[in-house]
Amino acid sequence: MTTPWDDWNHVLKIDPDKELPEGVTYGDLCATGTDAIEVGGTMGITEENMSAVIEACAEHDVPLYQEPSNPQVVLEDDALDGYLIPTVFNAGSPFWITEAHKEWVRLDDDLDWERTTTEAYIVMNPEADVATLTEANCDLEADDVAAYATVAERMFGQEIVYVEYSGMLGNEGVVDAAANAVDDATLFYGGGIHDYDSAYSMAQYADVIVVGDLAHDEGIEAVQETVEAANDV
């Protein structure tokens, strides 16, 4: 079975709770050459700010996905190509493994399963908001991460395994171990990518690199450098 992300190298994640640099529009970000736009964030996410970003990006010809942080901000919008739903495999609280997902299913009796895919997150930066929120155990060695990746793919049938170092550039050995642990699942990597070299270093191991804060902090040219690096590997 083929999936859209089989052909991706680069995803741009836009946080609705963060401002864009002066003079930068969502249309500019959509035109950076990224393979897809993912709209989501950990803190300060509401239906209103989520809807505003999705509406702005929907005007442009780039695949558009929502990554909701909780069931209350899921938007039913035909402009979306789908929903990428995190399940944090190393979360300390079961809420972020299955409970939030159970609530979504309970509250929505017409969930669009055809457009819904879970992402097996392995959160690695203990200082990140997502680690604090999910009480993630980030004290993991490369073989621990590889084992989580194998469990995600082999036991839980996850199509996407996501190594997340949000806020810092990750350990290449850890990402390499995760890459070697999966066969058919697509490995996403996110965290600390800030220029061509950092993007290239992680794209050597991950199938898809995810760039987020850079769009909000630096703008168009910086994002374009990371797209170029992802495509050069």
PDB file of C-alpha atoms in Angstrom:
ATOM      1  CA  MET A   1       0.000   0.000   0.000  1.00  0.00           C
ATOM      2  CA  THR A   2       1.360   3.399  -0.951  1.00  0.00           C
ATOM      3  CA  THR A   3       0.869   6.486   1.182  1.00  0.00           C
ATOM      4  CA  PRO A   4       1.296  10.186   0.382  1.00  0.00           C
ATOM      5  CA  TRP A   5       4.379  10.440   2.615  1.00  0.00           C
ATOM      6  CA  ASP A   6       6.174   7.722   0.655  1.00  0.00           C
ATOM      7  CA  ASP A   7       7.158  10.501  -1.736  1.00  0.00           C
ATOM      8  CA  TRP A   8       7.871  13.209   0.831  1.00  0.00           C
ATOM      9  CA  ASN A   9      11.276  14.483   1.945  1.00  0.00           C
ATOM     10  CA  HIS A  10      10.225  17.625   3.801  1.00  0.00           C
ATOM     11  CA  VAL A  11       7.258  18.778   5.880  1.00  0.00           C
ATOM     12  CA  LEU A  12       6.716  22.306   7.147  1.00  0.00           C
ATOM     13  CA  LYS A  13       4.883  22.405  10.466  1.00  0.00           C
ATOM     14  CA  ILE A  14       3.085  25.666  11.209  1.00  0.00           C
ATOM     15  CA  ASP A  15       2.113  26.467  14.797  1.00  0.00           C
ATOM     16  CA  PRO A  16      -1.135  28.488  14.941  1.00  0.00           C
ATOM     17  CA  ASP A  17      -0.089  29.957  18.298  1.00  0.00           C
ATOM     18  CA  LYS A  18       3.066  31.560  16.857  1.00  0.00           C
ATOM     19  CA  GLU A  19       3.471  34.669  14.730  1.00  0.00           C
ATOM     20  CA  LEU A  20       5.175  34.747  11.343  1.00  0.00           C
ATOM     21  CA  PRO A  21       8.152  37.039  10.690  1.00  0.00           C
ATOM     22  CA  GLU A  22       7.314  40.516   9.446  1.00  0.00           C
ATOM     23  CA  GLY A  23       6.379  40.494   5.769  1.00  0.00           C
ATOM     24  CA  VAL A  24       5.986  36.697   5.567  1.00  0.00           C
ATOM     25  CA  THR A  25       2.622  35.215   4.615  1.00  0.00           C
ATOM     26  CA  TYR A  26       1.261  31.683   4.787  1.00  0.00           C
ATOM     27  CA  GLY A  27       1.263  31.724   1.005  1.00  0.00           C
ATOM     28  CA  ASP A  28       5.009  32.381   1.077  1.00  0.00           C
ATOM     29  CA  LEU A  29       5.529  29.348   3.303  1.00  0.00           C
ATOM     30  CA  CYS A  30       3.405  27.156   1.052  1.00  0.00           C
ATOM     31  CA  ALA A  31       5.597  28.171  -1.885  1.00  0.00           C
ATOM     32  CA  THR A  32       8.909  27.135  -0.270  1.00  0.00           C
ATOM     33  CA  GLY A  33       8.900  23.780  -2.056  1.00  0.00           C
ATOM     34  CA  THR A  34       7.955  21.747   0.997  1.00  0.00           C
ATOM     35  CA  ASP A  35       6.130  18.503   0.262  1.00  0.00           C
ATOM     36  CA  ALA A  36       3.349  19.154   2.772  1.00  0.00           C
ATOM     37  CA  ILE A  37       2.078  21.577   5.366  1.00  0.00           C
ATOM     38  CA  GLU A  38       1.198  20.256   8.818  1.00  0.00           C
ATOM     39  CA  VAL A  39      -0.766  22.597  11.077  1.00  0.00           C
ATOM     40  CA  GLY A  40      -0.384  21.926  14.770  1.00  0.00           C
ATOM     41  CA  GLY A  41       1.283  22.797  18.052  1.00  0.00           C
ATOM     42  CA  THR A  42       1.411  21.848  21.708  1.00  0.00           C
ATOM     43  CA  MET A  43       0.334  24.937  23.650  1.00  0.00           C
ATOM     44  CA  GLY A  44      -2.215  27.681  23.016  1.00  0.00           C
ATOM     45  CA  ILE A  45      -4.065  25.837  20.249  1.00  0.00           C
ATOM     46  CA  THR A  46      -7.713  26.750  19.694  1.00  0.00           C
ATOM     47  CA  GLU A  47     -10.300  26.060  17.020  1.00  0.00           C
ATOM     48  CA  GLU A  48     -10.056  29.713  16.006  1.00  0.00           C
ATOM     49  CA  ASN A  49      -6.306  29.953  15.436  1.00  0.00           C
ATOM     50  CA  MET A  50      -6.214  26.476  13.875  1.00  0.00           C
ATOM     51  CA  SER A  51      -8.998  27.402  11.466  1.00  0.00           C
ATOM     52  CA  ALA A  52      -7.308  30.681  10.497  1.00  0.00           C
ATOM     53  CA  VAL A  53      -4.071  28.968   9.457  1.00  0.00           C
ATOM     54  CA  ILE A  54      -5.821  26.136   7.616  1.00  0.00           C
ATOM     55  CA  GLU A  55      -7.975  28.626   5.724  1.00  0.00           C
ATOM     56  CA  ALA A  56      -4.930  30.665   4.710  1.00  0.00           C
ATOM     57  CA  CYS A  57      -2.940  27.622   3.546  1.00  0.00           C
ATOM     58  CA  ALA A  58      -5.880  25.991   1.767  1.00  0.00           C
ATOM     59  CA  GLU A  59      -5.683  28.605  -0.980  1.00  0.00           C
ATOM     60  CA  HIS A  60      -2.376  27.121  -2.162  1.00  0.00           C
ATOM     61  CA  ASP A  61      -1.497  23.942  -4.027  1.00  0.00           C
ATOM     62  CA  VAL A  62       0.344  21.965  -1.354  1.00  0.00           C
ATOM     63  CA  PRO A  63      -0.917  18.956   0.656  1.00  0.00           C
ATOM     64  CA  LEU A  64      -2.425  20.180   3.924  1.00  0.00           C
ATOM     65  CA  TYR A  65      -2.757  18.165   7.129  1.00  0.00           C
ATOM     66  CA  GLN A  66      -3.925  18.933  10.636  1.00  0.00           C
ATOM     67  CA  GLU A  67      -2.013  17.578  13.623  1.00  0.00           C
ATOM     68  CA  PRO A  68      -4.405  18.246  16.518  1.00  0.00           C
ATOM     69  CA  SER A  69      -3.012  18.320  20.048  1.00  0.00           C
ATOM     70  CA  ASN A  70      -6.349  17.339  21.581  1.00  0.00           C
ATOM     71  CA  PRO A  71      -9.828  16.273  20.396  1.00  0.00           C
ATOM     72  CA  GLN A  72     -11.347  19.709  21.034  1.00  0.00           C
ATOM     73  CA  VAL A  73      -9.394  21.374  18.213  1.00  0.00           C
ATOM     74  CA  VAL A  74     -10.057  18.837  15.446  1.00  0.00           C
ATOM     75  CA  LEU A  75     -11.594  20.652  12.477  1.00  0.00           C
ATOM     76  CA  GLU A  76     -13.782  19.021   9.877  1.00  0.00           C
ATOM     77  CA  ASP A  77     -12.630  20.833   6.760  1.00  0.00           C
ATOM     78  CA  ASP A  78     -12.678  19.560   3.188  1.00  0.00           C
ATOM     79  CA  ALA A  79      -9.560  21.628   2.481  1.00  0.00           C
ATOM     80  CA  LEU A  80      -7.544  19.184   4.585  1.00  0.00           C
ATOM     81  CA  ASP A  81      -5.901  16.209   2.926  1.00  0.00           C
ATOM     82  CA  GLY A  82      -5.997  14.421   6.230  1.00  0.00           C
ATOM     83  CA  TYR A  83      -5.286  14.241   9.948  1.00  0.00           C
ATOM     84  CA  LEU A  84      -1.964  13.121  11.460  1.00  0.00           C
ATOM     85  CA  ILE A  85      -2.637  12.108  15.052  1.00  0.00           C
ATOM     86  CA  PRO A  86       0.249  11.809  17.509  1.00  0.00           C
ATOM     87  CA  THR A  87       0.380   8.901  19.915  1.00  0.00           C
ATOM     88  CA  VAL A  88       3.381   9.287  22.206  1.00  0.00           C
ATOM     89  CA  PHE A  89       4.895   5.854  22.746  1.00  0.00           C
ATOM     90  CA  ASN A  90       7.194   6.983  25.567  1.00  0.00           C
ATOM     91  CA  ALA A  91       4.583   9.121  27.326  1.00  0.00           C
ATOM     92  CA  GLY A  92       4.392   8.805  31.097  1.00  0.00           C
ATOM     93  CA  SER A  93       0.669   9.423  31.025  1.00  0.00           C
ATOM     94  CA  PRO A  94      -1.636   6.993  29.187  1.00  0.00           C
ATOM     95  CA  PHE A  95      -3.751   9.961  28.128  1.00  0.00           C
ATOM     96  CA  TRP A  96      -1.273  10.673  25.323  1.00  0.00           C
ATOM     97  CA  ILE A  97      -1.040   7.050  24.220  1.00  0.00           C
ATOM     98  CA  THR A  98      -4.723   6.110  23.899  1.00  0.00           C
ATOM     99  CA  GLU A  99      -6.976   8.151  26.211  1.00  0.00           C
ATOM    100  CA  ALA A 100      -7.098  11.340  24.119  1.00  0.00           C
ATOM    101  CA  HIS A 101      -7.770   9.196  21.084  1.00  0.00           C
ATOM    102  CA  LYS A 102     -10.569   7.348  22.867  1.00  0.00           C
ATOM    103  CA  GLU A 103     -12.188  10.676  23.721  1.00  0.00           C
ATOM    104  CA  TRP A 104     -12.037  11.794  20.092  1.00  0.00           C
ATOM    105  CA  VAL A 105     -13.758   8.600  18.960  1.00  0.00           C
ATOM    106  CA  ARG A 106     -16.346   8.904  21.744  1.00  0.00           C
ATOM    107  CA  LEU A 107     -17.176  12.497  20.852  1.00  0.00           C
ATOM    108  CA  ASP A 108     -17.192  12.039  17.071  1.00  0.00           C
ATOM    109  CA  ASP A 109     -19.405   9.213  15.823  1.00  0.00           C
ATOM    110  CA  ASP A 110     -18.619  10.115  12.202  1.00  0.00           C
ATOM    111  CA  LEU A 111     -14.831  10.189  12.293  1.00  0.00           C
ATOM    112  CA  ASP A 112     -13.209  10.311   8.865  1.00  0.00           C
ATOM    113  CA  TRP A 113     -11.086   7.172   9.104  1.00  0.00           C
ATOM    114  CA  GLU A 114     -10.051   7.309   5.456  1.00  0.00           C
ATOM    115  CA  ARG A 115      -8.166  10.552   6.103  1.00  0.00           C
ATOM    116  CA  THR A 116      -6.875   9.742   9.605  1.00  0.00           C
ATOM    117  CA  THR A 117      -3.415   8.339  10.339  1.00  0.00           C
ATOM    118  CA  THR A 118      -1.620   8.035  13.668  1.00  0.00           C
ATOM    119  CA  GLU A 119       2.028   8.971  14.154  1.00  0.00           C
ATOM    120  CA  ALA A 120       4.089   6.957  16.646  1.00  0.00           C
ATOM    121  CA  TYR A 121       5.959   9.739  18.439  1.00  0.00           C
ATOM    122  CA  ILE A 122       9.148   9.098  20.398  1.00  0.00           C
ATOM    123  CA  VAL A 123       9.818  12.341  22.289  1.00  0.00           C
ATOM    124  CA  MET A 124      13.492  12.919  23.108  1.00  0.00           C
ATOM    125  CA  ASN A 125      13.995  16.467  24.461  1.00  0.00           C
ATOM    126  CA  PRO A 126      12.990  16.642  28.151  1.00  0.00           C
ATOM    127  CA  GLU A 127      12.903  20.466  27.970  1.00  0.00           C
ATOM    128  CA  ALA A 128      10.290  20.536  25.209  1.00  0.00           C
ATOM    129  CA  ASP A 129       6.677  21.482  25.904  1.00  0.00           C
ATOM    130  CA  VAL A 130       5.524  18.191  24.420  1.00  0.00           C
ATOM    131  CA  ALA A 131       7.737  16.241  26.842  1.00  0.00           C
ATOM    132  CA  THR A 132       6.389  18.169  29.823  1.00  0.00           C
ATOM    133  CA  LEU A 133       2.783  17.840  28.686  1.00  0.00           C
ATOM    134  CA  THR A 134       2.996  14.103  28.035  1.00  0.00           C
ATOM    135  CA  GLU A 135       5.363  13.339  30.946  1.00  0.00           C
ATOM    136  CA  ALA A 136       7.589  11.597  28.425  1.00  0.00           C
ATOM    137  CA  ASN A 137      10.535   9.488  29.514  1.00  0.00           C
ATOM    138  CA  CYS A 138      13.279  11.018  27.380  1.00  0.00           C
ATOM    139  CA  ASP A 139      16.155   9.194  29.081  1.00  0.00           C
ATOM    140  CA  LEU A 140      16.508   6.761  26.214  1.00  0.00           C
ATOM    141  CA  GLU A 141      19.503   5.235  24.489  1.00  0.00           C
ATOM    142  CA  ALA A 142      19.663   4.493  20.771  1.00  0.00           C
ATOM    143  CA  ASP A 143      18.631   0.881  21.300  1.00  0.00           C
ATOM    144  CA  ASP A 144      15.612   1.999  23.343  1.00  0.00           C
ATOM    145  CA  VAL A 145      14.483   4.255  20.505  1.00  0.00           C
ATOM    146  CA  ALA A 146      15.071   1.488  17.972  1.00  0.00           C
ATOM    147  CA  ALA A 147      12.981  -0.872  20.087  1.00  0.00           C
ATOM    148  CA  TYR A 148      10.140   1.660  20.317  1.00  0.00           C
ATOM    149  CA  ALA A 149      10.291   2.079  16.532  1.00  0.00           C
ATOM    150  CA  THR A 150      10.076  -1.688  16.051  1.00  0.00           C
ATOM    151  CA  VAL A 151       7.166  -1.973  18.492  1.00  0.00           C
ATOM    152  CA  ALA A 152       5.376   0.855  16.694  1.00  0.00           C
ATOM    153  CA  GLU A 153       5.718  -0.765  13.286  1.00  0.00           C
ATOM    154  CA  ARG A 154       5.558  -4.478  14.064  1.00  0.00           C
ATOM    155  CA  MET A 155       3.153  -4.636  16.996  1.00  0.00           C
ATOM    156  CA  PHE A 156       0.972  -1.590  16.393  1.00  0.00           C
ATOM    157  CA  GLY A 157       1.111  -1.331  12.608  1.00  0.00           C
ATOM    158  CA  GLN A 158       2.121   2.326  12.579  1.00  0.00           C
ATOM    159  CA  GLU A 159       2.777   3.803   9.141  1.00  0.00           C
ATOM    160  CA  ILE A 160       4.726   6.749  10.582  1.00  0.00           C
ATOM    161  CA  VAL A 161       7.376   6.657  13.308  1.00  0.00           C
ATOM    162  CA  TYR A 162       8.305  10.163  14.456  1.00  0.00           C
ATOM    163  CA  VAL A 163      11.510  10.871  16.391  1.00  0.00           C
ATOM    164  CA  GLU A 164      10.860  14.263  17.994  1.00  0.00           C
ATOM    165  CA  TYR A 165      13.623  16.407  19.491  1.00  0.00           C
ATOM    166  CA  SER A 166      11.502  19.566  19.504  1.00  0.00           C
ATOM    167  CA  GLY A 167      13.694  22.571  20.353  1.00  0.00           C
ATOM    168  CA  MET A 168      17.079  20.908  19.853  1.00  0.00           C
ATOM    169  CA  LEU A 169      18.993  19.087  17.146  1.00  0.00           C
ATOM    170  CA  GLY A 170      18.948  15.375  17.809  1.00  0.00           C
ATOM    171  CA  ASN A 171      21.594  12.714  18.112  1.00  0.00           C
ATOM    172  CA  GLU A 172      22.383  11.305  14.671  1.00  0.00           C
ATOM    173  CA  GLY A 173      23.118   7.883  16.151  1.00  0.00           C
ATOM    174  CA  VAL A 174      19.649   7.726  17.669  1.00  0.00           C
ATOM    175  CA  VAL A 175      17.948   8.707  14.421  1.00  0.00           C
ATOM    176  CA  ASP A 176      20.089   6.223  12.507  1.00  0.00           C
ATOM    177  CA  ALA A 177      19.093   3.464  14.947  1.00  0.00           C
ATOM    178  CA  ALA A 178      15.418   4.277  14.451  1.00  0.00           C
ATOM    179  CA  ALA A 179      15.888   4.260  10.676  1.00  0.00           C
ATOM    180  CA  ASN A 180      17.512   0.833  10.786  1.00  0.00           C
ATOM    181  CA  ALA A 181      14.740  -0.517  13.015  1.00  0.00           C
ATOM    182  CA  VAL A 182      11.872   0.109  10.592  1.00  0.00           C
ATOM    183  CA  ASP A 183      11.208  -1.642   7.315  1.00  0.00           C
ATOM    184  CA  ASP A 184       8.084  -0.211   5.722  1.00  0.00           C
ATOM    185  CA  ALA A 185       7.132   2.557   8.138  1.00  0.00           C
ATOM    186  CA  THR A 186       8.136   6.094   7.177  1.00  0.00           C
ATOM    187  CA  LEU A 187      10.554   7.702   9.632  1.00  0.00           C
ATOM    188  CA  PHE A 188       9.865  11.358  10.407  1.00  0.00           C
ATOM    189  CA  TYR A 189      12.427  13.470  12.267  1.00  0.00           C
ATOM    190  CA  GLY A 190      11.756  16.856  13.867  1.00  0.00           C
ATOM    191  CA  GLY A 191      13.754  19.169  16.108  1.00  0.00           C
ATOM    192  CA  GLY A 192      16.444  21.833  15.868  1.00  0.00           C
ATOM    193  CA  ILE A 193      16.745  21.983  12.088  1.00  0.00           C
ATOM    194  CA  HIS A 194      17.936  25.527  11.399  1.00  0.00           C
ATOM    195  CA  ASP A 195      19.937  25.543   8.161  1.00  0.00           C
ATOM    196  CA  TYR A 196      21.095  23.477   5.182  1.00  0.00           C
ATOM    197  CA  ASP A 197      23.689  21.480   7.117  1.00  0.00           C
ATOM    198  CA  SER A 198      21.424  20.478  10.016  1.00  0.00           C
ATOM    199  CA  ALA A 199      18.677  19.530   7.583  1.00  0.00           C
ATOM    200  CA  TYR A 200      21.075  17.446   5.490  1.00  0.00           C
ATOM    201  CA  SER A 201      22.507  15.695   8.551  1.00  0.00           C
ATOM    202  CA  MET A 202      19.084  14.420   9.631  1.00  0.00           C
ATOM    203  CA  ALA A 203      17.776  13.745   6.124  1.00  0.00           C
ATOM    204  CA  GLN A 204      20.579  11.194   5.732  1.00  0.00           C
ATOM    205  CA  TYR A 205      18.699   8.948   8.169  1.00  0.00           C
ATOM    206  CA  ALA A 206      15.065  10.072   8.273  1.00  0.00           C
ATOM    207  CA  ASP A 207      12.744   9.601   5.317  1.00  0.00           C
ATOM    208  CA  VAL A 208      11.085  12.937   6.085  1.00  0.00           C
ATOM    209  CA  ILE A 209      12.431  15.914   8.006  1.00  0.00           C
ATOM    210  CA  VAL A 210       9.940  18.205   9.734  1.00  0.00           C
ATOM    211  CA  VAL A 211      10.789  21.894  10.062  1.00  0.00           C
ATOM    212  CA  GLY A 212       8.740  24.079  12.369  1.00  0.00           C
ATOM    213  CA  ASP A 213      10.201  26.871  14.505  1.00  0.00           C
ATOM    214  CA  LEU A 214      12.448  28.019  11.668  1.00  0.00           C
ATOM    215  CA  ALA A 215       9.466  29.318   9.709  1.00  0.00           C
ATOM    216  CA  HIS A 216       8.375  31.442  12.655  1.00  0.00           C
ATOM    217  CA  ASP A 217      11.850  32.576  13.688  1.00  0.00           C
ATOM    218  CA  GLU A 218      13.710  33.108  10.409  1.00  0.00           C
ATOM    219  CA  GLY A 219      11.307  33.048   7.468  1.00  0.00           C
ATOM    220  CA  ILE A 220      11.300  31.976   3.848  1.00  0.00           C
ATOM    221  CA  GLU A 221      14.935  31.685   2.771  1.00  0.00           C
ATOM    222  CA  ALA A 222      15.889  29.622   5.808  1.00  0.00           C
ATOM    223  CA  VAL A 223      13.046  27.189   5.151  1.00  0.00           C
ATOM    224  CA  GLN A 224      13.979  26.946   1.483  1.00  0.00           C
ATOM    225  CA  GLU A 225      17.531  25.939   2.472  1.00  0.00           C
ATOM    226  CA  THR A 226      16.148  23.001   4.431  1.00  0.00           C
ATOM    227  CA  VAL A 227      13.945  21.944   1.519  1.00  0.00           C
ATOM    228  CA  GLU A 228      17.009  21.971  -0.727  1.00  0.00           C
ATOM    229  CA  ALA A 229      18.972  19.866   1.757  1.00  0.00           C
ATOM    230  CA  ALA A 230      16.184  17.306   2.125  1.00  0.00           C
ATOM    231  CA  ASN A 231      16.023  16.899  -1.634  1.00  0.00           C
ATOM    232  CA  ASP A 232      19.811  16.680  -2.017  1.00  0.00           C
ATOM    233  CA  VAL A 233      20.232  13.528   0.047  1.00  0.00           C
TER     234      VAL A 233
END
